PDB file of C-alpha atoms in Angstrom:
ATOM      1  CA  ALA A   1       9.749  12.260  -9.183  1.00 74.00           C
ATOM      2  CA  GLN A   2       8.711   8.661  -9.531  1.00 83.00           C
ATOM      3  CA  SER A   3       5.658   7.005 -10.997  1.00 90.00           C
ATOM      4  CA  VAL A   4       4.219   3.627 -11.845  1.00 93.00           C
ATOM      5  CA  THR A   5       1.972   2.604 -14.723  1.00 95.00           C
ATOM      6  CA  GLN A   6       0.050  -0.629 -14.642  1.00 96.00           C
ATOM      7  CA  LEU A   7      -1.282  -1.629 -18.037  1.00 92.00           C
ATOM      8  CA  GLY A   8      -4.727  -3.123 -17.821  1.00 91.00           C
ATOM      9  CA  SER A   9      -7.059  -2.461 -14.937  1.00 93.00           C
ATOM     10  CA  HIS A  10      -8.621  -5.906 -15.375  1.00 96.00           C
ATOM     11  CA  VAL A  11      -7.008  -9.155 -16.466  1.00 97.00           C
ATOM     12  CA  SER A  12      -8.891 -12.424 -16.835  1.00 97.00           C
ATOM     13  CA  VAL A  13      -7.184 -15.797 -17.178  1.00 97.00           C
ATOM     14  CA  SER A  14      -8.301 -19.388 -17.037  1.00 97.00           C
ATOM     15  CA  GLU A  15      -7.264 -21.563 -14.150  1.00 97.00           C
ATOM     16  CA  GLY A  16      -3.921 -23.141 -15.031  1.00 97.00           C
ATOM     17  CA  ALA A  17      -2.996 -20.434 -17.537  1.00 97.00           C
ATOM     18  CA  LEU A  18      -0.060 -18.065 -17.352  1.00 98.00           C
ATOM     19  CA  VAL A  19      -0.570 -14.883 -15.366  1.00 98.00           C
ATOM     20  CA  LEU A  20       1.159 -11.740 -16.647  1.00 98.00           C
ATOM     21  CA  LEU A  21       0.544  -8.399 -14.965  1.00 98.00           C
ATOM     22  CA  ARG A  22       2.426  -5.461 -16.426  1.00 98.00           C
ATOM     23  CA  CYS A  23       4.177  -2.658 -14.589  1.00 97.00           C
ATOM     24  CA  ASN A  24       6.369   0.123 -15.923  1.00 96.00           C
ATOM     25  CA  TYR A  25       8.087   2.606 -13.675  1.00 94.00           C
ATOM     26  CA  SER A  26       9.735   5.965 -13.852  1.00 91.00           C
ATOM     27  CA  SER A  27      12.337   6.967 -11.310  1.00 83.00           C
ATOM     28  CA  SER A  28      15.183   9.450 -11.240  1.00 76.00           C
ATOM     29  CA  VAL A  29      17.253   7.177  -8.995  1.00 76.00           C
ATOM     30  CA  PRO A  30      17.751   3.399  -8.945  1.00 77.00           C
ATOM     31  CA  PRO A  31      14.432   2.232  -7.600  1.00 84.00           C
ATOM     32  CA  TYR A  32      13.120  -0.237  -5.123  1.00 87.00           C
ATOM     33  CA  LEU A  33      10.148  -1.985  -6.728  1.00 91.00           C
ATOM     34  CA  PHE A  34       7.350  -3.908  -5.069  1.00 93.00           C
ATOM     35  CA  TRP A  35       4.306  -5.961  -5.906  1.00 96.00           C
ATOM     36  CA  TYR A  36       1.501  -6.097  -3.373  1.00 96.00           C
ATOM     37  CA  VAL A  37      -1.720  -8.111  -3.462  1.00 96.00           C
ATOM     38  CA  GLN A  38      -5.034  -7.103  -1.926  1.00 95.00           C
ATOM     39  CA  TYR A  39      -7.713  -9.701  -1.347  1.00 93.00           C
ATOM     40  CA  PRO A  40     -11.302  -8.526  -0.848  1.00 88.00           C
ATOM     41  CA  ASN A  41     -11.831  -6.585   2.362  1.00 83.00           C
ATOM     42  CA  GLN A  42      -8.208  -6.894   3.358  1.00 87.00           C
ATOM     43  CA  GLY A  43      -5.111  -4.726   3.449  1.00 90.00           C
ATOM     44  CA  LEU A  44      -2.105  -5.002   1.162  1.00 92.00           C
ATOM     45  CA  GLN A  45       0.197  -7.997   1.438  1.00 93.00           C
ATOM     46  CA  LEU A  46       3.724  -7.964   0.050  1.00 93.00           C
ATOM     47  CA  LEU A  47       4.244 -10.458  -2.789  1.00 96.00           C
ATOM     48  CA  LEU A  48       7.831  -9.627  -3.650  1.00 94.00           C
ATOM     49  CA  LYS A  49      10.339  -6.802  -3.913  1.00 91.00           C
ATOM     50  CA  TYR A  50      13.340  -5.792  -5.998  1.00 90.00           C
ATOM     51  CA  THR A  51      16.275  -4.201  -4.215  1.00 83.00           C
ATOM     52  CA  SER A  52      19.003  -4.641  -6.877  1.00 78.00           C
ATOM     53  CA  ALA A  53      20.358  -7.953  -5.531  1.00 75.00           C
ATOM     54  CA  ALA A  54      18.985  -9.973  -8.453  1.00 85.00           C
ATOM     55  CA  THR A  55      16.908  -9.034 -11.484  1.00 90.00           C
ATOM     56  CA  LEU A  56      14.619 -12.057 -11.200  1.00 94.00           C
ATOM     57  CA  VAL A  57      12.765 -11.928  -7.924  1.00 94.00           C
ATOM     58  CA  LYS A  58      10.754 -14.802  -6.518  1.00 95.00           C
ATOM     59  CA  GLY A  59       7.880 -14.117  -4.194  1.00 94.00           C
ATOM     60  CA  ILE A  60       5.165 -15.899  -2.316  1.00 94.00           C
ATOM     61  CA  ASN A  61       2.421 -18.067  -3.841  1.00 94.00           C
ATOM     62  CA  GLY A  62       4.514 -18.940  -6.901  1.00 96.00           C
ATOM     63  CA  PHE A  63       4.768 -15.396  -8.244  1.00 97.00           C
ATOM     64  CA  GLU A  64       7.926 -13.863  -9.662  1.00 97.00           C
ATOM     65  CA  ALA A  65       8.929 -10.629 -11.345  1.00 97.00           C
ATOM     66  CA  GLU A  66      11.819  -9.590 -13.526  1.00 95.00           C
ATOM     67  CA  PHE A  67      13.446  -6.171 -13.346  1.00 94.00           C
ATOM     68  CA  LYS A  68      14.393  -4.896 -16.794  1.00 94.00           C
ATOM     69  CA  LYS A  69      16.179  -1.586 -16.606  1.00 91.00           C
ATOM     70  CA  SER A  70      16.311  -1.085 -20.378  1.00 92.00           C
ATOM     71  CA  GLU A  71      12.522  -1.406 -20.539  1.00 93.00           C
ATOM     72  CA  THR A  72      11.845   0.244 -17.156  1.00 94.00           C
ATOM     73  CA  SER A  73       9.583  -2.693 -16.429  1.00 95.00           C
ATOM     74  CA  PHE A  74       8.841  -4.978 -13.505  1.00 96.00           C
ATOM     75  CA  HIS A  75       6.175  -7.374 -14.782  1.00 98.00           C
ATOM     76  CA  LEU A  76       4.639  -9.955 -12.463  1.00 98.00           C
ATOM     77  CA  THR A  77       4.174 -13.538 -13.640  1.00 98.00           C
ATOM     78  CA  LYS A  78       2.935 -16.876 -12.416  1.00 98.00           C
ATOM     79  CA  PRO A  79       3.140 -19.988 -14.613  1.00 97.00           C
ATOM     80  CA  SER A  80      -0.220 -21.441 -13.603  1.00 97.00           C
ATOM     81  CA  ALA A  81      -3.114 -19.438 -12.187  1.00 97.00           C
ATOM     82  CA  HIS A  82      -5.174 -20.722  -9.302  1.00 96.00           C
ATOM     83  CA  MET A  83      -8.644 -19.607  -8.291  1.00 96.00           C
ATOM     84  CA  SER A  84      -7.210 -18.277  -5.048  1.00 96.00           C
ATOM     85  CA  ASP A  85      -5.071 -15.789  -7.029  1.00 97.00           C
ATOM     86  CA  ALA A  86      -8.138 -13.684  -7.800  1.00 97.00           C
ATOM     87  CA  ALA A  87      -7.384 -10.336  -6.188  1.00 97.00           C
ATOM     88  CA  GLU A  88      -6.134  -6.844  -6.942  1.00 96.00           C
ATOM     89  CA  TYR A  89      -2.427  -6.435  -7.571  1.00 97.00           C
ATOM     90  CA  PHE A  90      -0.484  -3.233  -7.063  1.00 96.00           C
ATOM     91  CA  CYS A  91       2.934  -2.346  -8.347  1.00 96.00           C
ATOM     92  CA  ALA A  92       4.831   0.291  -6.373  1.00 92.00           C
ATOM     93  CA  VAL A  93       8.108   2.164  -6.540  1.00 90.00           C
ATOM     94  CA  SER A  94      10.004   3.585  -3.596  1.00 84.00           C
ATOM     95  CA  ASP A  95      12.665   6.236  -3.616  1.00 71.00           C
ATOM     96  CA  ARG A  96      15.861   5.579  -1.735  1.00 63.00           C
ATOM     97  CA  ALA A  97      16.311   9.053  -0.369  1.00 56.00           C
ATOM     98  CA  GLY A  98      14.835  10.685   2.674  1.00 52.00           C
ATOM     99  CA  THR A  99      14.267   9.547   6.190  1.00 52.00           C
ATOM    100  CA  ALA A 100      11.273   7.345   5.486  1.00 61.00           C
ATOM    101  CA  SER A 101      10.287   5.182   2.554  1.00 69.00           C
ATOM    102  CA  LYS A 102       7.539   6.566   0.409  1.00 76.00           C
ATOM    103  CA  LEU A 103       5.756   4.219  -1.926  1.00 84.00           C
ATOM    104  CA  THR A 104       4.147   5.465  -5.108  1.00 87.00           C
ATOM    105  CA  PHE A 105       1.512   3.004  -6.258  1.00 91.00           C
ATOM    106  CA  GLY A 106       0.031   2.165  -9.608  1.00 93.00           C
ATOM    107  CA  THR A 107      -3.714   2.144 -10.047  1.00 93.00           C
ATOM    108  CA  GLY A 108      -3.899  -1.616  -9.625  1.00 94.00           C
ATOM    109  CA  THR A 109      -4.864  -4.581 -11.784  1.00 96.00           C
ATOM    110  CA  ARG A 110      -7.770  -6.767 -10.830  1.00 96.00           C
ATOM    111  CA  LEU A 111      -7.067 -10.397 -11.684  1.00 97.00           C
ATOM    112  CA  GLN A 112      -9.998 -12.664 -12.415  1.00 97.00           C
ATOM    113  CA  VAL A 113      -9.444 -16.419 -12.645  1.00 97.00           C
ATOM    114  CA  THR A 114     -12.082 -18.475 -14.418  1.00 96.00           C
ATOM    115  CA  LEU A 115     -12.669 -22.219 -14.601  1.00 92.00           C
TER     116      LEU A 115
ATOM    117  CA  GLU B   1      -2.316 -12.541  10.481  1.00 51.00           C
ATOM    118  CA  THR B   2      -0.820  -9.085  10.396  1.00 67.00           C
ATOM    119  CA  GLY B   3       1.790  -7.282  12.460  1.00 93.00           C
ATOM    120  CA  VAL B   4      -0.151  -4.048  11.943  1.00 96.00           C
ATOM    121  CA  THR B   5      -3.594  -3.894  13.521  1.00 96.00           C
ATOM    122  CA  GLN B   6      -6.189  -1.241  12.857  1.00 97.00           C
ATOM    123  CA  THR B   7      -9.348  -0.392  14.763  1.00 97.00           C
ATOM    124  CA  PRO B   8     -12.143  -0.002  14.084  1.00 97.00           C
ATOM    125  CA  ARG B   9     -12.432  -2.018  10.897  1.00 95.00           C
ATOM    126  CA  HIS B  10     -15.620  -0.201   9.953  1.00 96.00           C
ATOM    127  CA  LEU B  11     -16.778   3.269  10.945  1.00 95.00           C
ATOM    128  CA  VAL B  12     -19.837   5.251   9.933  1.00 95.00           C
ATOM    129  CA  MET B  13     -19.857   8.868  11.011  1.00 93.00           C
ATOM    130  CA  GLY B  14     -21.837  12.007  10.383  1.00 91.00           C
ATOM    131  CA  MET B  15     -20.235  15.114   8.977  1.00 89.00           C
ATOM    132  CA  THR B  16     -20.287  16.849  12.356  1.00 88.00           C
ATOM    133  CA  ASN B  17     -18.828  13.961  14.353  1.00 89.00           C
ATOM    134  CA  LYS B  18     -15.350  13.585  15.787  1.00 94.00           C
ATOM    135  CA  LYS B  19     -13.857  10.122  15.657  1.00 95.00           C
ATOM    136  CA  SER B  20     -10.425   8.527  15.584  1.00 97.00           C
ATOM    137  CA  LEU B  21      -8.792   5.634  13.787  1.00 98.00           C
ATOM    138  CA  LYS B  22      -6.178   3.682  15.692  1.00 98.00           C
ATOM    139  CA  CYS B  23      -3.196   1.732  14.448  1.00 98.00           C
ATOM    140  CA  GLU B  24      -0.711  -0.394  16.348  1.00 97.00           C
ATOM    141  CA  GLN B  25       2.318  -2.133  14.922  1.00 96.00           C
ATOM    142  CA  HIS B  26       3.936  -5.144  16.595  1.00 95.00           C
ATOM    143  CA  LEU B  27       6.977  -5.329  14.314  1.00 94.00           C
ATOM    144  CA  GLY B  28       9.410  -3.089  16.187  1.00 92.00           C
ATOM    145  CA  HIS B  29       9.456  -0.600  13.306  1.00 91.00           C
ATOM    146  CA  ASN B  30      10.315   3.077  13.594  1.00 89.00           C
ATOM    147  CA  ALA B  31       8.232   4.582  10.797  1.00 90.00           C
ATOM    148  CA  MET B  32       4.464   4.632  10.375  1.00 92.00           C
ATOM    149  CA  TYR B  33       2.158   5.813   7.608  1.00 93.00           C
ATOM    150  CA  TRP B  34      -1.427   6.618   6.755  1.00 95.00           C
ATOM    151  CA  TYR B  35      -2.641   5.892   3.222  1.00 94.00           C
ATOM    152  CA  LYS B  36      -6.060   6.564   1.714  1.00 95.00           C
ATOM    153  CA  GLN B  37      -7.574   4.143  -0.797  1.00 94.00           C
ATOM    154  CA  SER B  38     -10.567   5.401  -2.761  1.00 91.00           C
ATOM    155  CA  ALA B  39     -12.404   3.639  -5.546  1.00 84.00           C
ATOM    156  CA  LYS B  40     -10.731   4.009  -8.932  1.00 74.00           C
ATOM    157  CA  LYS B  41      -7.840   6.101  -7.570  1.00 82.00           C
ATOM    158  CA  PRO B  42      -4.278   5.114  -6.709  1.00 83.00           C
ATOM    159  CA  LEU B  43      -3.402   4.734  -3.071  1.00 89.00           C
ATOM    160  CA  GLU B  44      -2.591   8.149  -1.682  1.00 90.00           C
ATOM    161  CA  LEU B  45       0.060   8.715   0.935  1.00 90.00           C
ATOM    162  CA  MET B  46      -1.340  11.023   3.600  1.00 93.00           C
ATOM    163  CA  PHE B  47       1.170  11.172   6.440  1.00 92.00           C
ATOM    164  CA  VAL B  48       4.536   9.694   7.341  1.00 89.00           C
ATOM    165  CA  TYR B  49       6.070   9.540  10.789  1.00 90.00           C
ATOM    166  CA  SER B  50       9.697   8.578  11.229  1.00 84.00           C
ATOM    167  CA  LEU B  51      11.011   8.199  14.767  1.00 77.00           C
ATOM    168  CA  GLU B  52       7.753   9.766  15.969  1.00 74.00           C
ATOM    169  CA  GLU B  53       8.288  12.941  13.968  1.00 76.00           C
ATOM    170  CA  ARG B  54       6.009  13.826  11.100  1.00 76.00           C
ATOM    171  CA  VAL B  55       8.160  13.931   8.002  1.00 73.00           C
ATOM    172  CA  GLU B  56       5.476  14.056   5.340  1.00 72.00           C
ATOM    173  CA  ASN B  57       2.107  15.700   5.036  1.00 73.00           C
ATOM    174  CA  ASN B  58       0.834  15.451   1.504  1.00 73.00           C
ATOM    175  CA  SER B  59      -1.460  18.480   1.416  1.00 83.00           C
ATOM    176  CA  VAL B  60      -4.044  16.683   3.480  1.00 91.00           C
ATOM    177  CA  PRO B  61      -6.989  18.810   4.658  1.00 92.00           C
ATOM    178  CA  SER B  62      -6.849  19.871   8.276  1.00 92.00           C
ATOM    179  CA  ARG B  63      -9.981  17.871   9.053  1.00 94.00           C
ATOM    180  CA  PHE B  64      -7.556  14.931   9.196  1.00 95.00           C
ATOM    181  CA  SER B  65      -5.172  15.186  12.134  1.00 94.00           C
ATOM    182  CA  PRO B  66      -2.544  12.507  12.789  1.00 94.00           C
ATOM    183  CA  GLU B  67      -0.954  11.713  16.121  1.00 94.00           C
ATOM    184  CA  CYS B  68       1.997   9.444  16.821  1.00 93.00           C
ATOM    185  CA  PRO B  69       2.535   9.172  20.595  1.00 93.00           C
ATOM    186  CA  ASN B  70       5.230   6.495  20.245  1.00 92.00           C
ATOM    187  CA  SER B  71       6.782   4.316  17.569  1.00 90.00           C
ATOM    188  CA  SER B  72       4.144   1.594  17.962  1.00 95.00           C
ATOM    189  CA  HIS B  73       0.968   3.657  17.810  1.00 96.00           C
ATOM    190  CA  LEU B  74      -0.553   5.956  15.229  1.00 96.00           C
ATOM    191  CA  PHE B  75      -3.889   7.712  15.277  1.00 97.00           C
ATOM    192  CA  LEU B  76      -5.892   9.571  12.677  1.00 97.00           C
ATOM    193  CA  HIS B  77      -8.302  12.025  14.242  1.00 97.00           C
ATOM    194  CA  LEU B  78     -11.304  12.849  12.089  1.00 96.00           C
ATOM    195  CA  HIS B  79     -13.355  16.031  12.383  1.00 94.00           C
ATOM    196  CA  THR B  80     -16.123  17.508  10.216  1.00 93.00           C
ATOM    197  CA  LEU B  81     -15.476  15.183   7.318  1.00 94.00           C
ATOM    198  CA  GLN B  82     -17.107  15.306   3.912  1.00 94.00           C
ATOM    199  CA  PRO B  83     -18.840  12.441   2.055  1.00 93.00           C
ATOM    200  CA  GLU B  84     -15.923  12.328  -0.405  1.00 93.00           C
ATOM    201  CA  ASP B  85     -13.690  11.332   2.504  1.00 95.00           C
ATOM    202  CA  SER B  86     -15.389   7.942   2.551  1.00 95.00           C
ATOM    203  CA  ALA B  87     -12.634   5.451   1.756  1.00 95.00           C
ATOM    204  CA  LEU B  88     -10.435   2.695   3.102  1.00 95.00           C
ATOM    205  CA  TYR B  89      -7.728   4.101   5.348  1.00 97.00           C
ATOM    206  CA  LEU B  90      -4.635   1.969   5.559  1.00 96.00           C
ATOM    207  CA  CYS B  91      -1.993   2.173   8.225  1.00 96.00           C
ATOM    208  CA  ALA B  92       1.486   0.843   7.540  1.00 94.00           C
ATOM    209  CA  SER B  93       4.897   0.602   9.137  1.00 93.00           C
ATOM    210  CA  SER B  94       8.502   0.025   8.124  1.00 89.00           C
ATOM    211  CA  GLN B  95      11.984  -0.105   9.552  1.00 86.00           C
ATOM    212  CA  GLU B  96      14.002   2.777   8.207  1.00 77.00           C
ATOM    213  CA  ARG B  97      17.597   2.597   7.024  1.00 63.00           C
ATOM    214  CA  THR B  98      17.374  -1.059   6.038  1.00 61.00           C
ATOM    215  CA  ALA B  99      17.759  -2.312   2.491  1.00 53.00           C
ATOM    216  CA  GLY B 100      14.425  -2.428   0.730  1.00 62.00           C
ATOM    217  CA  ASN B 101      12.567  -0.689   3.548  1.00 73.00           C
ATOM    218  CA  THR B 102       9.517  -2.893   3.040  1.00 83.00           C
ATOM    219  CA  ILE B 103       6.301  -1.289   4.130  1.00 88.00           C
ATOM    220  CA  TYR B 104       3.834  -3.552   5.918  1.00 91.00           C
ATOM    221  CA  PHE B 105       0.135  -2.731   5.857  1.00 94.00           C
ATOM    222  CA  GLY B 106      -2.742  -3.289   8.212  1.00 95.00           C
ATOM    223  CA  GLU B 107      -6.120  -4.517   7.030  1.00 94.00           C
ATOM    224  CA  GLY B 108      -7.564  -1.047   6.888  1.00 95.00           C
ATOM    225  CA  SER B 109     -10.433   0.891   8.371  1.00 96.00           C
ATOM    226  CA  TRP B 110     -13.463   1.382   6.147  1.00 95.00           C
ATOM    227  CA  LEU B 111     -14.845   4.868   6.707  1.00 96.00           C
ATOM    228  CA  THR B 112     -18.264   5.981   5.535  1.00 95.00           C
ATOM    229  CA  VAL B 113     -19.231   9.619   5.996  1.00 95.00           C
ATOM    230  CA  VAL B 114     -22.969  10.261   5.879  1.00 93.00           C
TER     231      VAL B 114
END
């Protein structure tokens, strides 16, 4: 069984400040890990993914995440927040077995960016 | 712009109605999914089709009936729904047996059951 825990349902940062969104996972097999973003009234857009090629993963819009096996974490960061980053962010884990990928999502973190 | 398109974007239906949600993927993928997104709950996987065969049905009530006529199209037939079924329904697709197996989502269909 696999699961994802996102710490903090709401995070507020000032424009230009560091963004840190936390994600811890549980998986019985080496996981694939994903971060998705959802803007208001839209579907989910892939930000980045970890597939074991490199522990530091760079994504779109200046975001990156680091896979830490010892901490079972995959936190999302961005050095400088922009107003356009305000959205809901979902961490997800996928098992590697079976005939089709199945993502297990966290409950999401809503990011607010203030002036 | 998305490679997965969903129609309609908004649907209001009565509890005795029959309606369908449609999804089409333009990415050449061979797996398709329905997810349900309700307020304050994690996204729930409802159905998975791989190579047009249903491979997952996560204890979804029979009032939801999926159909996958080919690898590009996916439907969710709705019948005698309940108000608690009001949610955002997301369709997604992926290419199986590739590293990472990224799942790509559509913009969703907002369903309100009255």
